[in-house]
Amino acid sequence: MRVSQRTEYGIRAMIALARDFDDVVSIKELAEREAIPEPFLEQIMADLRRAGLLKSTRGPYGGYRLKSAPDEITVGRVMEILEGTLSPARCASGCARQRGCSTRSVLDRIERSITETLDDIYLKDLIGDTVDE
Amino acid sequence: MRVSQRTEYGIRAMIALARDFDDVVSIKELAEREAIPEPFLEQIMADLRRAGLLKSTRGPYGGYRLKSAPDEITVGRVMEILEGTLSPARCASGCARQRGCSTRSVLDRIERSITETLDDIYLKDLIGDTVDE
DNA sequence: CTTATCCTTACTATTTTAGTCAGGTTTAAA
DNA sequence: TTTAAACCTGACTAAAATAGTAAGGATAAG
């Protein structure tokens, strides 16, 4: 149950933007700072923007910034966007297996626990963790 | 951050054995009950046995049973064994990135949260969830 | 000694991941 | 109004992981 590289990059980028909350930061700058392949980060940032977590400005001196404050964005939300879902379960929505499906109830329960955990960690809480040198 | 089919099967099998704690259950029986491909389940059970969670008996009337009581085995432990690790982080042990690695501290923190959560759910807690029909 | 069961290793098709690439769009500034 | 810096998009690809399958060996009950 591993977090993809993609998600890891996304979380790190979001934390970097949280640290620099007042500035617009370009992908190039971000990619260098966090040692992330630039075109890959570009995709990731686009997803986060489409999901409503980022604002972008185009053109020279453009870049990204957080749309909300670091104490309003959870790691759970970031992961949900980048992983597609946080659900470890299989039969998400239209599953044929209905009542009493053991997979469903058990993994749903595990999922709820993980989700609650991740929804309690805010970007703000993670800013201090890093040194980046 | 999805749980693999393999792990899902393993968890379900463990719960089934927890329900049937006093009996020895064969892979064939388990596979039928839980609708899991038999030879695949065979591999999974072998891993859980090697890790010390199951006892096996060979020959006719043989099969598997839990080595410890359902209130002593956590979902976290089962997942740890089947997923290889529970760590969502990348640079597990011999990573070159040392002090102040942002990846490390942030994902480590997330990992701790998830691990704590999963280590608090026991097989016993999950027995009642199922109907299996 | 036969059969049910565990046990192990090797193989394979499919899917996912982690990118790359090529080009288009917007906008600040010269 | 031209240039260039940035965002934006979709298509492509190599490598790894996943979800099995296959084949046969070891053990023990009857």
mmCIF file of N, CA, C and O in Angstrom, chain B residues 21-121:
data_model
loop_
_atom_site.group_PDB
_atom_site.id
_atom_site.type_symbol
_atom_site.label_atom_id
_atom_site.label_comp_id
_atom_site.label_asym_id
_atom_site.label_seq_id
_atom_site.Cartn_x
_atom_site.Cartn_y
_atom_site.Cartn_z
ATOM 1 N N PHE B 21 -12.067 -20.343 14.228
ATOM 2 C CA PHE B 21 -10.805 -20.453 14.963
ATOM 3 C C PHE B 21 -10.470 -21.871 15.427
ATOM 4 O O PHE B 21 -9.310 -22.241 15.509
ATOM 5 N N ASP B 22 -11.466 -22.683 15.723
ATOM 6 C CA ASP B 22 -11.189 -24.010 16.272
ATOM 7 C C ASP B 22 -10.933 -25.079 15.217
ATOM 8 O O ASP B 22 -10.502 -26.176 15.555
ATOM 9 N N ASP B 23 -11.211 -24.761 13.974
ATOM 10 C CA ASP B 23 -11.051 -25.778 12.936
ATOM 11 C C ASP B 23 -9.824 -25.554 12.075
ATOM 12 O O ASP B 23 -9.329 -24.441 11.951
ATOM 13 N N VAL B 24 -9.399 -26.647 11.448
ATOM 14 C CA VAL B 24 -8.401 -26.564 10.385
ATOM 15 C C VAL B 24 -9.170 -26.450 9.074
ATOM 16 O O VAL B 24 -10.064 -27.253 8.816
ATOM 17 N N VAL B 25 -8.837 -25.462 8.289
ATOM 18 C CA VAL B 25 -9.549 -25.259 7.030
ATOM 19 C C VAL B 25 -8.575 -25.396 5.863
ATOM 20 O O VAL B 25 -7.489 -24.809 5.894
ATOM 21 N N SER B 26 -8.970 -26.140 4.865
ATOM 22 C CA SER B 26 -8.085 -26.321 3.713
ATOM 23 C C SER B 26 -8.189 -25.137 2.764
ATOM 24 O O SER B 26 -9.175 -24.399 2.762
ATOM 25 N N ILE B 27 -7.159 -24.981 1.975
ATOM 26 C CA ILE B 27 -7.147 -23.905 0.994
ATOM 27 C C ILE B 27 -8.308 -24.048 0.022
ATOM 28 O O ILE B 27 -8.949 -23.066 -0.341
ATOM 29 N N LYS B 28 -8.588 -25.274 -0.349
ATOM 30 C CA LYS B 28 -9.683 -25.519 -1.276
ATOM 31 C C LYS B 28 -10.995 -24.971 -0.722
ATOM 32 O O LYS B 28 -11.717 -24.232 -1.396
ATOM 33 N N GLU B 29 -11.246 -25.342 0.508
ATOM 34 C CA GLU B 29 -12.453 -24.887 1.204
ATOM 35 C C GLU B 29 -12.484 -23.358 1.293
ATOM 36 O O GLU B 29 -13.469 -22.713 0.926
ATOM 37 N N LEU B 30 -11.389 -22.791 1.745
ATOM 38 C CA LEU B 30 -11.274 -21.336 1.899
ATOM 39 C C LEU B 30 -11.495 -20.625 0.569
ATOM 40 O O LEU B 30 -12.221 -19.628 0.493
ATOM 41 N N ALA B 31 -10.851 -21.155 -0.456
ATOM 42 C CA ALA B 31 -10.919 -20.527 -1.759
ATOM 43 C C ALA B 31 -12.358 -20.520 -2.274
ATOM 44 O O ALA B 31 -12.819 -19.523 -2.844
ATOM 45 N N GLU B 32 -13.051 -21.616 -2.051
ATOM 46 C CA GLU B 32 -14.448 -21.688 -2.488
ATOM 47 C C GLU B 32 -15.315 -20.704 -1.714
ATOM 48 O O GLU B 32 -16.050 -19.915 -2.296
ATOM 49 N N ARG B 33 -15.175 -20.754 -0.428
ATOM 50 C CA ARG B 33 -15.972 -19.874 0.432
ATOM 51 C C ARG B 33 -15.804 -18.409 0.089
ATOM 52 O O ARG B 33 -16.760 -17.650 0.063
ATOM 53 N N GLU B 34 -14.570 -18.017 -0.155
ATOM 54 C CA GLU B 34 -14.278 -16.598 -0.350
ATOM 55 C C GLU B 34 -14.139 -16.214 -1.822
ATOM 56 O O GLU B 34 -13.822 -15.077 -2.130
ATOM 57 N N ALA B 35 -14.372 -17.186 -2.691
ATOM 58 C CA ALA B 35 -14.275 -16.916 -4.129
ATOM 59 C C ALA B 35 -12.916 -16.332 -4.519
ATOM 60 O O ALA B 35 -12.814 -15.280 -5.144
ATOM 61 N N ILE B 36 -11.894 -17.025 -4.118
ATOM 62 C CA ILE B 36 -10.519 -16.628 -4.425
ATOM 63 C C ILE B 36 -9.886 -17.745 -5.254
ATOM 64 O O ILE B 36 -10.079 -18.913 -4.945
ATOM 65 N N PRO B 37 -9.160 -17.401 -6.330
ATOM 66 C CA PRO B 37 -8.484 -18.432 -7.137
ATOM 67 C C PRO B 37 -7.586 -19.280 -6.249
ATOM 68 O O PRO B 37 -6.712 -18.749 -5.553
ATOM 69 N N GLU B 38 -7.794 -20.576 -6.302
ATOM 70 C CA GLU B 38 -7.137 -21.471 -5.358
ATOM 71 C C GLU B 38 -5.614 -21.398 -5.358
ATOM 72 O O GLU B 38 -5.009 -21.238 -4.297
ATOM 73 N N PRO B 39 -4.951 -21.517 -6.520
ATOM 74 C CA PRO B 39 -3.487 -21.493 -6.476
ATOM 75 C C PRO B 39 -2.920 -20.150 -6.043
ATOM 76 O O PRO B 39 -1.825 -20.088 -5.482
ATOM 77 N N PHE B 40 -3.678 -19.116 -6.284
ATOM 78 C CA PHE B 40 -3.234 -17.784 -5.832
ATOM 79 C C PHE B 40 -3.305 -17.713 -4.307
ATOM 80 O O PHE B 40 -2.364 -17.278 -3.633
ATOM 81 N N LEU B 41 -4.392 -18.198 -3.782
ATOM 82 C CA LEU B 41 -4.548 -18.201 -2.330
ATOM 83 C C LEU B 41 -3.464 -19.045 -1.672
ATOM 84 O O LEU B 41 -2.975 -18.717 -0.594
ATOM 85 N N GLU B 42 -3.091 -20.103 -2.361
ATOM 86 C CA GLU B 42 -2.050 -20.979 -1.831
ATOM 87 C C GLU B 42 -0.760 -20.189 -1.541
ATOM 88 O O GLU B 42 -0.155 -20.336 -0.483
ATOM 89 N N GLN B 43 -0.385 -19.368 -2.502
ATOM 90 C CA GLN B 43 0.806 -18.518 -2.329
ATOM 91 C C GLN B 43 0.671 -17.580 -1.141
ATOM 92 O O GLN B 43 1.588 -17.392 -0.352
ATOM 93 N N ILE B 44 -0.485 -16.978 -1.078
ATOM 94 C CA ILE B 44 -0.727 -15.984 -0.034
ATOM 95 C C ILE B 44 -0.652 -16.623 1.346
ATOM 96 O O ILE B 44 -0.002 -16.106 2.262
ATOM 97 N N MET B 45 -1.289 -17.793 1.473
ATOM 98 C CA MET B 45 -1.280 -18.473 2.755
ATOM 99 C C MET B 45 0.130 -18.874 3.159
ATOM 100 O O MET B 45 0.494 -18.805 4.331
ATOM 101 N N ALA B 46 0.913 -19.291 2.168
ATOM 102 C CA ALA B 46 2.290 -19.681 2.453
ATOM 103 C C ALA B 46 3.064 -18.499 3.032
ATOM 104 O O ALA B 46 3.820 -18.656 3.995
ATOM 105 N N ASP B 47 2.854 -17.327 2.475
ATOM 106 C CA ASP B 47 3.533 -16.135 2.998
ATOM 107 C C ASP B 47 3.116 -15.850 4.436
ATOM 108 O O ASP B 47 3.943 -15.518 5.282
ATOM 109 N N LEU B 48 1.843 -15.979 4.692
ATOM 110 C CA LEU B 48 1.359 -15.699 6.043
ATOM 111 C C LEU B 48 1.880 -16.745 7.035
ATOM 112 O O LEU B 48 2.129 -16.420 8.200
ATOM 113 N N ARG B 49 2.008 -17.955 6.556
ATOM 114 C CA ARG B 49 2.574 -18.990 7.431
ATOM 115 C C ARG B 49 4.041 -18.698 7.719
ATOM 116 O O ARG B 49 4.469 -18.692 8.867
ATOM 117 N N ARG B 50 4.812 -18.421 6.668
ATOM 118 C CA ARG B 50 6.239 -18.139 6.862
ATOM 119 C C ARG B 50 6.447 -16.970 7.814
ATOM 120 O O ARG B 50 7.409 -16.919 8.550
ATOM 121 N N ALA B 51 5.523 -16.044 7.773
ATOM 122 C CA ALA B 51 5.643 -14.868 8.640
ATOM 123 C C ALA B 51 5.185 -15.177 10.068
ATOM 124 O O ALA B 51 5.276 -14.330 10.945
ATOM 125 N N GLY B 52 4.676 -16.379 10.264
ATOM 126 C CA GLY B 52 4.343 -16.773 11.629
ATOM 127 C C GLY B 52 2.913 -16.524 12.060
ATOM 128 O O GLY B 52 2.593 -16.612 13.238
ATOM 129 N N LEU B 53 2.041 -16.215 11.111
ATOM 130 C CA LEU B 53 0.656 -15.942 11.496
ATOM 131 C C LEU B 53 -0.227 -17.184 11.432
ATOM 132 O O LEU B 53 -1.302 -17.209 12.029
ATOM 133 N N LEU B 54 0.229 -18.198 10.709
ATOM 134 C CA LEU B 54 -0.605 -19.390 10.516
ATOM 135 C C LEU B 54 0.173 -20.662 10.862
ATOM 136 O O LEU B 54 1.391 -20.711 10.726
ATOM 137 N N LYS B 55 -0.589 -21.667 11.265
ATOM 138 C CA LYS B 55 -0.051 -23.017 11.393
ATOM 139 C C LYS B 55 -0.631 -23.841 10.264
ATOM 140 O O LYS B 55 -1.801 -23.668 9.913
ATOM 141 N N SER B 56 0.152 -24.734 9.713
ATOM 142 C CA SER B 56 -0.385 -25.585 8.648
ATOM 143 C C SER B 56 -0.231 -27.056 9.012
ATOM 144 O O SER B 56 0.674 -27.432 9.754
ATOM 145 N N THR B 57 -1.126 -27.870 8.491
ATOM 146 C CA THR B 57 -1.007 -29.319 8.622
ATOM 147 C C THR B 57 -1.097 -29.900 7.222
ATOM 148 O O THR B 57 -1.994 -29.525 6.464
ATOM 149 N N ARG B 58 -0.184 -30.782 6.910
ATOM 150 C CA ARG B 58 -0.184 -31.382 5.583
ATOM 151 C C ARG B 58 -0.972 -32.685 5.554
ATOM 152 O O ARG B 58 -1.357 -33.221 6.594
ATOM 153 N N GLY B 59 -1.151 -33.173 4.349
ATOM 154 C CA GLY B 59 -1.843 -34.440 4.172
ATOM 155 C C GLY B 59 -3.345 -34.285 4.259
ATOM 156 O O GLY B 59 -3.867 -33.189 4.518
ATOM 157 N N PRO B 60 -4.057 -35.398 4.028
ATOM 158 C CA PRO B 60 -5.529 -35.378 4.058
ATOM 159 C C PRO B 60 -6.033 -34.808 5.383
ATOM 160 O O PRO B 60 -5.401 -35.013 6.416
ATOM 161 N N TYR B 61 -7.117 -34.094 5.313
ATOM 162 C CA TYR B 61 -7.691 -33.412 6.474
ATOM 163 C C TYR B 61 -6.777 -32.308 6.996
ATOM 164 O O TYR B 61 -6.986 -31.813 8.090
ATOM 165 N N GLY B 62 -5.783 -31.986 6.212
ATOM 166 C CA GLY B 62 -4.891 -30.915 6.632
ATOM 167 C C GLY B 62 -5.477 -29.571 6.268
ATOM 168 O O GLY B 62 -6.618 -29.466 5.800
ATOM 169 N N GLY B 63 -4.696 -28.536 6.482
ATOM 170 C CA GLY B 63 -5.160 -27.188 6.173
ATOM 171 C C GLY B 63 -4.489 -26.172 7.071
ATOM 172 O O GLY B 63 -3.403 -26.420 7.601
ATOM 173 N N TYR B 64 -5.149 -25.044 7.216
ATOM 174 C CA TYR B 64 -4.562 -23.956 7.991
ATOM 175 C C TYR B 64 -5.429 -23.566 9.173
ATOM 176 O O TYR B 64 -6.652 -23.747 9.146
ATOM 177 N N ARG B 65 -4.784 -22.986 10.157
ATOM 178 C CA ARG B 65 -5.502 -22.290 11.223
ATOM 179 C C ARG B 65 -4.633 -21.162 11.745
ATOM 180 O O ARG B 65 -3.421 -21.140 11.537
ATOM 181 N N LEU B 66 -5.247 -20.242 12.424
ATOM 182 C CA LEU B 66 -4.491 -19.130 12.985
ATOM 183 C C LEU B 66 -3.553 -19.643 14.065
ATOM 184 O O LEU B 66 -3.891 -20.565 14.804
ATOM 185 N N LYS B 67 -2.417 -19.019 14.164
ATOM 186 C CA LYS B 67 -1.466 -19.400 15.204
ATOM 187 C C LYS B 67 -1.800 -18.699 16.520
ATOM 188 O O LYS B 67 -1.550 -19.225 17.588
ATOM 189 N N SER B 68 -2.359 -17.505 16.403
ATOM 190 C CA SER B 68 -2.768 -16.788 17.616
ATOM 191 C C SER B 68 -4.259 -16.483 17.541
ATOM 192 O O SER B 68 -4.887 -16.631 16.503
ATOM 193 N N ALA B 69 -4.777 -16.048 18.639
ATOM 194 C CA ALA B 69 -6.206 -15.743 18.722
ATOM 195 C C ALA B 69 -6.541 -14.505 17.900
ATOM 196 O O ALA B 69 -5.685 -13.639 17.687
ATOM 197 N N PRO B 70 -7.785 -14.419 17.434
ATOM 198 C CA PRO B 70 -8.230 -13.291 16.605
ATOM 199 C C PRO B 70 -8.100 -11.940 17.304
ATOM 200 O O PRO B 70 -8.102 -10.908 16.646
ATOM 201 N N ASP B 71 -7.990 -11.964 18.612
ATOM 202 C CA ASP B 71 -7.825 -10.670 19.291
ATOM 203 C C ASP B 71 -6.352 -10.354 19.524
ATOM 204 O O ASP B 71 -6.018 -9.441 20.266
ATOM 205 N N GLU B 72 -5.502 -11.128 18.870
ATOM 206 C CA GLU B 72 -4.066 -10.849 19.003
ATOM 207 C C GLU B 72 -3.430 -10.537 17.651
ATOM 208 O O GLU B 72 -2.242 -10.271 17.560
ATOM 209 N N ILE B 73 -4.226 -10.612 16.588
ATOM 210 C CA ILE B 73 -3.669 -10.367 15.250
ATOM 211 C C ILE B 73 -4.302 -9.110 14.669
ATOM 212 O O ILE B 73 -5.528 -8.997 14.603
ATOM 213 N N THR B 74 -3.461 -8.180 14.245
ATOM 214 C CA THR B 74 -3.986 -6.927 13.691
ATOM 215 C C THR B 74 -3.992 -6.955 12.165
ATOM 216 O O THR B 74 -3.210 -7.674 11.537
ATOM 217 N N VAL B 75 -4.862 -6.184 11.614
ATOM 218 C CA VAL B 75 -4.895 -5.990 10.165
ATOM 219 C C VAL B 75 -3.573 -5.389 9.697
ATOM 220 O O VAL B 75 -3.054 -5.751 8.639
ATOM 221 N N GLY B 76 -3.018 -4.514 10.517
ATOM 222 C CA GLY B 76 -1.741 -3.908 10.175
ATOM 223 C C GLY B 76 -0.665 -4.944 9.930
ATOM 224 O O GLY B 76 0.092 -4.863 8.961
ATOM 225 N N ARG B 77 -0.642 -5.929 10.782
ATOM 226 C CA ARG B 77 0.368 -6.987 10.648
ATOM 227 C C ARG B 77 0.148 -7.782 9.367
ATOM 228 O O ARG B 77 1.098 -8.076 8.631
ATOM 229 N N VAL B 78 -1.081 -8.126 9.089
ATOM 230 C CA VAL B 78 -1.391 -8.888 7.878
ATOM 231 C C VAL B 78 -0.973 -8.097 6.638
ATOM 232 O O VAL B 78 -0.315 -8.610 5.735
ATOM 233 N N MET B 79 -1.309 -6.826 6.633
ATOM 234 C CA MET B 79 -0.972 -5.999 5.481
ATOM 235 C C MET B 79 0.529 -5.810 5.358
ATOM 236 O O MET B 79 1.075 -5.822 4.252
ATOM 237 N N GLU B 80 1.180 -5.648 6.475
ATOM 238 C CA GLU B 80 2.631 -5.490 6.468
ATOM 239 C C GLU B 80 3.285 -6.680 5.770
ATOM 240 O O GLU B 80 4.197 -6.526 4.961
ATOM 241 N N ILE B 81 2.792 -7.862 6.084
ATOM 242 C CA ILE B 81 3.358 -9.076 5.494
ATOM 243 C C ILE B 81 3.054 -9.156 4.001
ATOM 244 O O ILE B 81 3.941 -9.419 3.188
ATOM 245 N N LEU B 82 1.819 -8.890 3.644
ATOM 246 C CA LEU B 82 1.428 -9.118 2.252
ATOM 247 C C LEU B 82 1.842 -7.989 1.319
ATOM 248 O O LEU B 82 2.106 -8.220 0.138
ATOM 249 N N GLU B 83 1.904 -6.806 1.844
ATOM 250 C CA GLU B 83 2.301 -5.684 0.993
ATOM 251 C C GLU B 83 3.824 -5.513 0.974
ATOM 252 O O GLU B 83 4.331 -4.660 0.260
ATOM 253 N N GLY B 84 4.510 -6.282 1.780
ATOM 254 C CA GLY B 84 5.950 -6.115 1.843
ATOM 255 C C GLY B 84 6.316 -5.108 2.914
ATOM 256 O O GLY B 84 7.167 -5.317 3.741
ATOM 257 N N THR B 85 5.629 -4.000 2.892
ATOM 258 C CA THR B 85 5.789 -2.996 3.935
ATOM 259 C C THR B 85 4.522 -2.166 3.967
ATOM 260 O O THR B 85 3.758 -2.156 3.017
ATOM 261 N N LEU B 86 4.339 -1.463 5.040
ATOM 262 C CA LEU B 86 3.195 -0.570 5.105
ATOM 263 C C LEU B 86 3.629 0.841 4.781
ATOM 264 O O LEU B 86 2.830 1.744 4.623
ATOM 265 N N SER B 87 4.922 0.984 4.635
ATOM 266 C CA SER B 87 5.473 2.318 4.454
ATOM 267 C C SER B 87 5.129 2.907 3.097
ATOM 268 O O SER B 87 5.451 2.323 2.066
ATOM 269 N N PRO B 88 4.484 4.038 3.087
ATOM 270 C CA PRO B 88 4.237 4.699 1.809
ATOM 271 C C PRO B 88 5.484 5.432 1.330
ATOM 272 O O PRO B 88 5.537 5.897 0.214
ATOM 273 N N ALA B 89 6.490 5.536 2.173
ATOM 274 C CA ALA B 89 7.681 6.290 1.811
ATOM 275 C C ALA B 89 8.550 5.508 0.846
ATOM 276 O O ALA B 89 8.364 4.327 0.636
ATOM 277 N N ARG B 90 9.480 6.175 0.242
ATOM 278 C CA ARG B 90 10.342 5.584 -0.761
ATOM 279 C C ARG B 90 11.681 5.177 -0.171
ATOM 280 O O ARG B 90 12.133 4.070 -0.284
ATOM 281 N N CYS B 91 12.331 6.140 0.420
ATOM 282 C CA CYS B 91 13.716 5.962 0.819
ATOM 283 C C CYS B 91 13.780 5.259 2.156
ATOM 284 O O CYS B 91 14.204 5.816 3.148
ATOM 285 N N ALA B 92 13.371 4.000 2.144
ATOM 286 C CA ALA B 92 13.169 3.267 3.389
ATOM 287 C C ALA B 92 14.403 3.248 4.294
ATOM 288 O O ALA B 92 14.453 3.945 5.299
ATOM 289 N N SER B 93 15.388 2.488 3.906
ATOM 290 C CA SER B 93 16.468 2.277 4.870
ATOM 291 C C SER B 93 17.781 2.963 4.468
ATOM 292 O O SER B 93 18.198 3.924 5.093
ATOM 293 N N GLY B 94 18.377 2.502 3.395
ATOM 294 C CA GLY B 94 19.720 2.974 3.077
ATOM 295 C C GLY B 94 19.756 4.212 2.215
ATOM 296 O O GLY B 94 20.696 4.462 1.482
ATOM 297 N N CYS B 95 18.695 4.989 2.306
ATOM 298 C CA CYS B 95 18.579 6.146 1.428
ATOM 299 C C CYS B 95 19.685 7.161 1.648
ATOM 300 O O CYS B 95 20.076 7.465 2.775
ATOM 301 N N ALA B 96 20.186 7.691 0.539
ATOM 302 C CA ALA B 96 21.276 8.652 0.606
ATOM 303 C C ALA B 96 20.827 9.993 1.186
ATOM 304 O O ALA B 96 21.552 10.652 1.919
ATOM 305 N N ARG B 97 19.617 10.342 0.836
ATOM 306 C CA ARG B 97 19.095 11.613 1.333
ATOM 307 C C ARG B 97 18.974 11.538 2.851
ATOM 308 O O ARG B 97 18.221 10.744 3.378
ATOM 309 N N GLN B 98 19.695 12.336 3.526
ATOM 310 C CA GLN B 98 19.735 12.170 4.975
ATOM 311 C C GLN B 98 18.962 13.234 5.728
ATOM 312 O O GLN B 98 17.762 13.325 5.609
ATOM 313 N N ARG B 99 19.664 14.017 6.436
ATOM 314 C CA ARG B 99 19.070 14.982 7.347
ATOM 315 C C ARG B 99 18.218 15.959 6.548
ATOM 316 O O ARG B 99 18.587 16.417 5.492
ATOM 317 N N GLY B 100 17.095 16.249 7.099
ATOM 318 C CA GLY B 100 16.257 17.272 6.503
ATOM 319 C C GLY B 100 15.608 16.876 5.207
ATOM 320 O O GLY B 100 15.133 17.713 4.460
ATOM 321 N N CYS B 101 15.563 15.590 4.905
ATOM 322 C CA CYS B 101 14.900 15.162 3.688
ATOM 323 C C CYS B 101 13.398 15.331 3.856
ATOM 324 O O CYS B 101 12.799 14.717 4.734
ATOM 325 N N SER B 102 12.838 16.185 3.021
ATOM 326 C CA SER B 102 11.426 16.507 3.235
ATOM 327 C C SER B 102 10.544 15.297 2.972
ATOM 328 O O SER B 102 9.591 15.038 3.683
ATOM 329 N N THR B 103 10.884 14.545 1.944
ATOM 330 C CA THR B 103 10.128 13.336 1.656
ATOM 331 C C THR B 103 10.038 12.486 2.899
ATOM 332 O O THR B 103 8.981 12.018 3.296
ATOM 333 N N ARG B 104 11.180 12.291 3.463
ATOM 334 C CA ARG B 104 11.314 11.385 4.575
ATOM 335 C C ARG B 104 10.438 11.778 5.744
ATOM 336 O O ARG B 104 9.603 11.006 6.208
ATOM 337 N N SER B 105 10.611 12.971 6.203
ATOM 338 C CA SER B 105 9.905 13.341 7.428
ATOM 339 C C SER B 105 8.406 13.412 7.204
ATOM 340 O O SER B 105 7.619 12.951 8.031
ATOM 341 N N VAL B 106 7.995 13.961 6.070
ATOM 342 C CA VAL B 106 6.572 14.109 5.828
ATOM 343 C C VAL B 106 5.888 12.764 5.640
ATOM 344 O O VAL B 106 4.901 12.462 6.292
ATOM 345 N N LEU B 107 6.451 11.957 4.755
ATOM 346 C CA LEU B 107 5.798 10.671 4.519
ATOM 347 C C LEU B 107 5.939 9.740 5.711
ATOM 348 O O LEU B 107 5.063 8.930 5.970
ATOM 349 N N ASP B 108 7.028 9.878 6.433
ATOM 350 C CA ASP B 108 7.173 9.089 7.652
ATOM 351 C C ASP B 108 6.037 9.404 8.607
ATOM 352 O O ASP B 108 5.482 8.527 9.253
ATOM 353 N N ARG B 109 5.721 10.652 8.652
ATOM 354 C CA ARG B 109 4.667 11.057 9.562
ATOM 355 C C ARG B 109 3.323 10.477 9.139
ATOM 356 O O ARG B 109 2.550 9.985 9.949
ATOM 357 N N ILE B 110 3.055 10.529 7.862
ATOM 358 C CA ILE B 110 1.820 9.961 7.336
ATOM 359 C C ILE B 110 1.814 8.458 7.595
ATOM 360 O O ILE B 110 0.809 7.882 8.007
ATOM 361 N N GLU B 111 2.957 7.855 7.360
ATOM 362 C CA GLU B 111 3.064 6.416 7.593
ATOM 363 C C GLU B 111 2.738 6.067 9.032
ATOM 364 O O GLU B 111 1.988 5.126 9.294
ATOM 365 N N ARG B 112 3.310 6.805 9.947
ATOM 366 C CA ARG B 112 3.054 6.513 11.363
ATOM 367 C C ARG B 112 1.567 6.536 11.660
ATOM 368 O O ARG B 112 1.046 5.677 12.352
ATOM 369 N N SER B 113 0.902 7.534 11.086
ATOM 370 C CA SER B 113 -0.537 7.637 11.324
ATOM 371 C C SER B 113 -1.283 6.411 10.821
ATOM 372 O O SER B 113 -2.115 5.830 11.523
ATOM 373 N N ILE B 114 -0.986 6.020 9.591
ATOM 374 C CA ILE B 114 -1.677 4.879 9.003
ATOM 375 C C ILE B 114 -1.368 3.605 9.773
ATOM 376 O O ILE B 114 -2.253 2.811 10.086
ATOM 377 N N THR B 115 -0.098 3.439 10.086
ATOM 378 C CA THR B 115 0.307 2.244 10.822
ATOM 379 C C THR B 115 -0.415 2.143 12.160
ATOM 380 O O THR B 115 -0.951 1.097 12.515
ATOM 381 N N GLU B 116 -0.428 3.244 12.869
ATOM 382 C CA GLU B 116 -1.117 3.243 14.167
ATOM 383 C C GLU B 116 -2.582 2.866 13.998
ATOM 384 O O GLU B 116 -3.141 2.101 14.775
ATOM 385 N N THR B 117 -3.180 3.415 12.976
ATOM 386 C CA THR B 117 -4.588 3.113 12.721
ATOM 387 C C THR B 117 -4.797 1.627 12.477
ATOM 388 O O THR B 117 -5.656 0.995 13.091
ATOM 389 N N LEU B 118 -3.986 1.070 11.581
ATOM 390 C CA LEU B 118 -4.186 -0.331 11.195
ATOM 391 C C LEU B 118 -3.781 -1.293 12.304
ATOM 392 O O LEU B 118 -4.315 -2.404 12.394
ATOM 393 N N ASP B 119 -2.858 -0.853 13.143
ATOM 394 C CA ASP B 119 -2.434 -1.717 14.238
ATOM 395 C C ASP B 119 -3.437 -1.704 15.378
ATOM 396 O O ASP B 119 -3.246 -2.341 16.403
ATOM 397 N N ASP B 120 -4.480 -0.978 15.168
ATOM 398 C CA ASP B 120 -5.511 -0.900 16.196
ATOM 399 C C ASP B 120 -6.760 -1.679 15.791
ATOM 400 O O ASP B 120 -7.734 -1.722 16.517
ATOM 401 N N ILE B 121 -6.733 -2.251 14.615
ATOM 402 C CA ILE B 121 -7.866 -3.051 14.166
ATOM 403 C C ILE B 121 -7.474 -4.524 14.222
ATOM 404 O O ILE B 121 -6.557 -4.955 13.530
#
